[in-house]
Amino acid sequence: MTDINIRPAKKDDMAAVFNLIKDLADFEKMSDQVCINAEVLIKDGFENNSPLFTCYVAEINNTIIGYAVYYIRYCTWVGKSVFLQDLYVDLNYRKQSAGKKLFFRIAKDAHEIGGQLDFHVLSWNPAMEFYKRVGAEDLTNNEQWHLLRLDQLALTKLFE
């Protein structure tokens, strides 16, 4: 088995991360919803006095094979917490613990920040079993929370 290195992403990694973002969107059958590019990732994550996200990459032999993106949010019940936006590993590198290593890297940051670690998972995603094994609670089932969204079109319609 090849060694997998987990490290903070750099500006130069964003083209590879963006390609993986497109792969994730394809995997989730939502490729038409990707509206950014690598330049936006660079601006939002590295050229801002307050970066909008933190990114880790998984690499094998200096090739980026996965990534995880999170951001700090505020919960009025627990204070600062972490929202894991994306965690994805290239299909060719699955079952080698890269996803698990990325997840535990984010979980460690969340633990140090305090509060909680929140994330969403599609109901059909096989990773759901892993998340349950590590103690994640399905809030849709247990607390009846539902994730809702107003996309850009819906927001525009609100103000027409």
Coordinates of C-alpha atoms in Angstrom, one line a residue, residues 10 24 35 45 68 80 83 86 102 109 111 114 125 131 134-135 150:
K10 CA -1.8 25.5 -1.2
L24 CA -17.6 15.0 -7.0
C35 CA -20.5 27.6 -11.0
G45 CA -9.2 30.6 0.1
A68 CA -11.7 18.1 2.1
K80 CA -18.0 28.1 16.9
F83 CA -19.1 22.6 8.6
D86 CA -16.8 18.5 0.8
L102 CA -9.1 13.4 5.5
D109 CA -9.5 20.6 13.7
H111 CA -12.3 19.1 18.1
G114 CA -14.7 23.3 19.9
N125 CA -23.7 7.5 -0.5
Y131 CA -20.0 8.1 9.4
V134 CA -17.6 6.9 14.0
G135 CA -20.6 8.2 15.9
L150 CA -32.6 29.3 -1.8

